[in-house]
mmCIF file of C-alpha atoms in Angstrom:
data_model
loop_
_atom_site.group_PDB
_atom_site.id
_atom_site.type_symbol
_atom_site.label_atom_id
_atom_site.label_comp_id
_atom_site.label_asym_id
_atom_site.label_seq_id
_atom_site.Cartn_x
_atom_site.Cartn_y
_atom_site.Cartn_z
ATOM 1 C CA HIS A 280 -17.306 0.863 -6.516
ATOM 2 C CA VAL A 281 -13.674 -0.019 -7.276
ATOM 3 C CA GLN A 282 -12.207 -3.469 -6.762
ATOM 4 C CA LEU A 283 -8.587 -3.845 -5.729
ATOM 5 C CA VAL A 284 -6.508 -6.996 -6.159
ATOM 6 C CA GLU A 285 -3.030 -7.284 -4.704
ATOM 7 C CA SER A 286 -0.245 -9.598 -5.825
ATOM 8 C CA GLY A 287 3.471 -10.058 -5.402
ATOM 9 C CA GLY A 288 3.717 -11.231 -1.823
ATOM 10 C CA ASP A 289 6.291 -13.910 -1.093
ATOM 11 C CA SER A 290 8.771 -15.256 1.430
ATOM 12 C CA VAL A 291 12.188 -13.613 1.263
ATOM 13 C CA GLN A 292 15.327 -13.381 3.335
ATOM 14 C CA THR A 293 16.364 -10.358 5.351
ATOM 15 C CA GLY A 294 17.803 -7.720 3.055
ATOM 16 C CA GLY A 295 15.852 -8.930 0.063
ATOM 17 C CA SER A 296 13.399 -7.077 -2.147
ATOM 18 C CA LEU A 297 9.846 -7.512 -3.340
ATOM 19 C CA ARG A 298 7.488 -5.529 -5.532
ATOM 20 C CA LEU A 299 3.818 -5.617 -4.693
ATOM 21 C CA SER A 300 1.146 -4.717 -7.221
ATOM 22 C CA CYS A 301 -2.448 -3.639 -6.785
ATOM 23 C CA ALA A 302 -4.727 -3.738 -9.808
ATOM 24 C CA ALA A 303 -7.753 -1.458 -9.725
ATOM 25 C CA SER A 304 -10.902 -2.394 -11.601
ATOM 26 C CA GLU A 305 -11.390 1.094 -12.985
ATOM 27 C CA GLY A 306 -9.318 4.083 -13.890
ATOM 28 C CA ALA A 307 -8.648 7.023 -11.631
ATOM 29 C CA ASP A 308 -10.855 10.065 -12.091
ATOM 30 C CA GLY A 309 -8.234 12.621 -11.148
ATOM 31 C CA ARG A 310 -9.239 12.644 -7.493
ATOM 32 C CA ARG A 311 -8.233 9.206 -6.286
ATOM 33 C CA CYS A 312 -5.640 8.638 -3.604
ATOM 34 C CA MET A 313 -4.228 5.159 -3.099
ATOM 35 C CA GLY A 314 -1.884 3.519 -0.698
ATOM 36 C CA TRP A 315 -0.738 0.528 1.257
ATOM 37 C CA PHE A 316 -1.157 -0.562 4.825
ATOM 38 C CA ARG A 317 -0.114 -3.717 6.614
ATOM 39 C CA GLN A 318 -1.101 -5.837 9.551
ATOM 40 C CA ALA A 319 0.883 -8.481 11.355
ATOM 41 C CA PRO A 320 -0.685 -10.995 13.750
ATOM 42 C CA GLY A 321 -1.300 -9.402 17.112
ATOM 43 C CA LYS A 322 -0.424 -5.918 15.878
ATOM 44 C CA GLU A 323 -2.473 -2.929 14.806
ATOM 45 C CA ARG A 324 -2.893 -1.992 11.182
ATOM 46 C CA GLU A 325 -0.199 0.417 10.012
ATOM 47 C CA GLY A 326 -0.464 2.791 7.083
ATOM 48 C CA ILE A 327 2.892 2.713 5.318
ATOM 49 C CA ALA A 328 2.737 4.528 1.975
ATOM 50 C CA THR A 329 0.294 6.666 0.019
ATOM 51 C CA ILE A 330 0.205 8.516 -3.291
ATOM 52 C CA ASP A 331 -2.431 11.061 -4.163
ATOM 53 C CA SER A 332 -3.923 12.236 -7.437
ATOM 54 C CA GLY A 333 -1.121 14.772 -7.881
ATOM 55 C CA GLY A 334 1.572 12.162 -7.453
ATOM 56 C CA ILE A 335 2.579 13.355 -4.015
ATOM 57 C CA THR A 336 3.759 10.537 -1.753
ATOM 58 C CA ALA A 337 3.918 9.981 1.982
ATOM 59 C CA TYR A 338 5.620 7.246 3.994
ATOM 60 C CA ALA A 339 5.606 5.920 7.504
ATOM 61 C CA ASP A 340 8.904 6.377 9.320
ATOM 62 C CA SER A 341 9.234 2.613 9.591
ATOM 63 C CA VAL A 342 9.607 2.225 5.813
ATOM 64 C CA LYS A 343 10.969 5.581 4.696
ATOM 65 C CA GLY A 344 14.053 5.157 2.544
ATOM 66 C CA ARG A 345 13.371 1.460 1.952
ATOM 67 C CA PHE A 346 9.936 1.372 0.303
ATOM 68 C CA THR A 347 8.778 3.265 -2.788
ATOM 69 C CA ILE A 348 5.179 3.714 -3.865
ATOM 70 C CA SER A 349 4.313 4.423 -7.475
ATOM 71 C CA LYS A 350 1.433 4.072 -9.887
ATOM 72 C CA ASP A 351 0.806 3.438 -13.548
ATOM 73 C CA ASN A 352 -2.338 5.339 -14.401
ATOM 74 C CA ALA A 353 -2.527 3.844 -17.892
ATOM 75 C CA LYS A 354 -2.660 0.330 -16.444
ATOM 76 C CA ASN A 355 -4.562 1.225 -13.259
ATOM 77 C CA ILE A 356 -1.880 -0.450 -11.148
ATOM 78 C CA LEU A 357 -0.382 0.674 -7.870
ATOM 79 C CA TYR A 358 3.058 -0.590 -6.877
ATOM 80 C CA LEU A 359 5.073 -0.891 -3.708
ATOM 81 C CA GLN A 360 8.779 -1.541 -4.188
ATOM 82 C CA MET A 361 10.193 -2.911 -0.953
ATOM 83 C CA ASP A 362 13.952 -3.045 -0.501
ATOM 84 C CA ASN A 363 16.192 -4.014 2.402
ATOM 85 C CA LEU A 364 13.381 -6.015 3.941
ATOM 86 C CA LYS A 365 13.478 -6.824 7.639
ATOM 87 C CA PRO A 366 11.709 -9.525 9.665
ATOM 88 C CA GLU A 367 9.500 -6.823 11.199
ATOM 89 C CA ASP A 368 8.142 -6.107 7.711
ATOM 90 C CA SER A 369 6.399 -9.492 7.729
ATOM 91 C CA ALA A 370 2.662 -8.858 7.463
ATOM 92 C CA THR A 371 -0.355 -8.966 5.219
ATOM 93 C CA TYR A 372 -0.156 -5.986 2.872
ATOM 94 C CA ARG A 373 -3.337 -4.457 1.545
ATOM 95 C CA CYS A 374 -3.923 -1.618 -0.835
ATOM 96 C CA ALA A 375 -6.669 0.929 -0.418
ATOM 97 C CA ALA A 376 -8.313 3.732 -2.354
ATOM 98 C CA SER A 377 -10.159 6.867 -1.428
ATOM 99 C CA TRP A 378 -11.008 10.217 -2.995
ATOM 100 C CA ASP A 379 -10.317 13.883 -2.352
ATOM 101 C CA VAL A 380 -7.632 13.335 0.244
ATOM 102 C CA THR A 381 -3.957 14.236 0.216
ATOM 103 C CA ALA A 382 -1.211 11.667 0.591
ATOM 104 C CA ILE A 383 -0.326 12.942 4.048
ATOM 105 C CA GLU A 384 -3.927 12.899 5.221
ATOM 106 C CA ALA A 385 -4.383 9.424 3.799
ATOM 107 C CA LEU A 386 -1.352 8.008 5.589
ATOM 108 C CA GLY A 387 -3.017 8.576 8.922
ATOM 109 C CA ARG A 388 -6.397 7.247 7.842
ATOM 110 C CA ILE A 389 -5.729 4.472 5.342
ATOM 111 C CA ALA A 390 -5.849 1.681 7.927
ATOM 112 C CA ASP A 391 -9.310 2.766 9.093
ATOM 113 C CA PRO A 392 -12.155 0.771 7.500
ATOM 114 C CA ALA A 393 -13.938 4.059 6.847
ATOM 115 C CA PHE A 394 -11.121 5.239 4.578
ATOM 116 C CA GLY A 395 -12.544 3.791 1.400
ATOM 117 C CA TYR A 396 -12.029 0.566 -0.500
ATOM 118 C CA TRP A 397 -9.579 -2.169 0.513
ATOM 119 C CA GLY A 398 -8.146 -5.148 -1.301
ATOM 120 C CA GLU A 399 -7.938 -8.592 0.245
ATOM 121 C CA GLY A 400 -4.189 -8.477 0.774
ATOM 122 C CA THR A 401 -0.999 -10.331 -0.060
ATOM 123 C CA GLN A 402 1.326 -11.980 2.444
ATOM 124 C CA VAL A 403 4.939 -10.942 2.900
ATOM 125 C CA THR A 404 7.232 -13.030 5.090
ATOM 126 C CA VAL A 405 10.802 -11.994 5.826
ATOM 127 C CA SER A 406 13.110 -14.372 7.658
#
């Protein structure tokens, strides 16, 4: 059972940048895939970025070229660098973890409660 704690959410202006962090309570075992999804009020959850155990990444079209996912295995931290933020990026961002799944597979499943473990989220507001 892994616990995930996000941080880094804030209010920023259009065009600004933020870096979100997700601290995992235990180290990866070589099979873990992690990622980020978001949910805005009145909208469905959207998987936006994933990174698998091999370091392969996948992104939703809505964030491709603006967001970068990375991880520090030594510190058990997942990051999401968000640049050129837009008002439509405003949402609660949550990180998630699962095992034995590729980054591409995870992108389509990460927003499903059955995916694995979720953090509580961090709020991003872009105005």
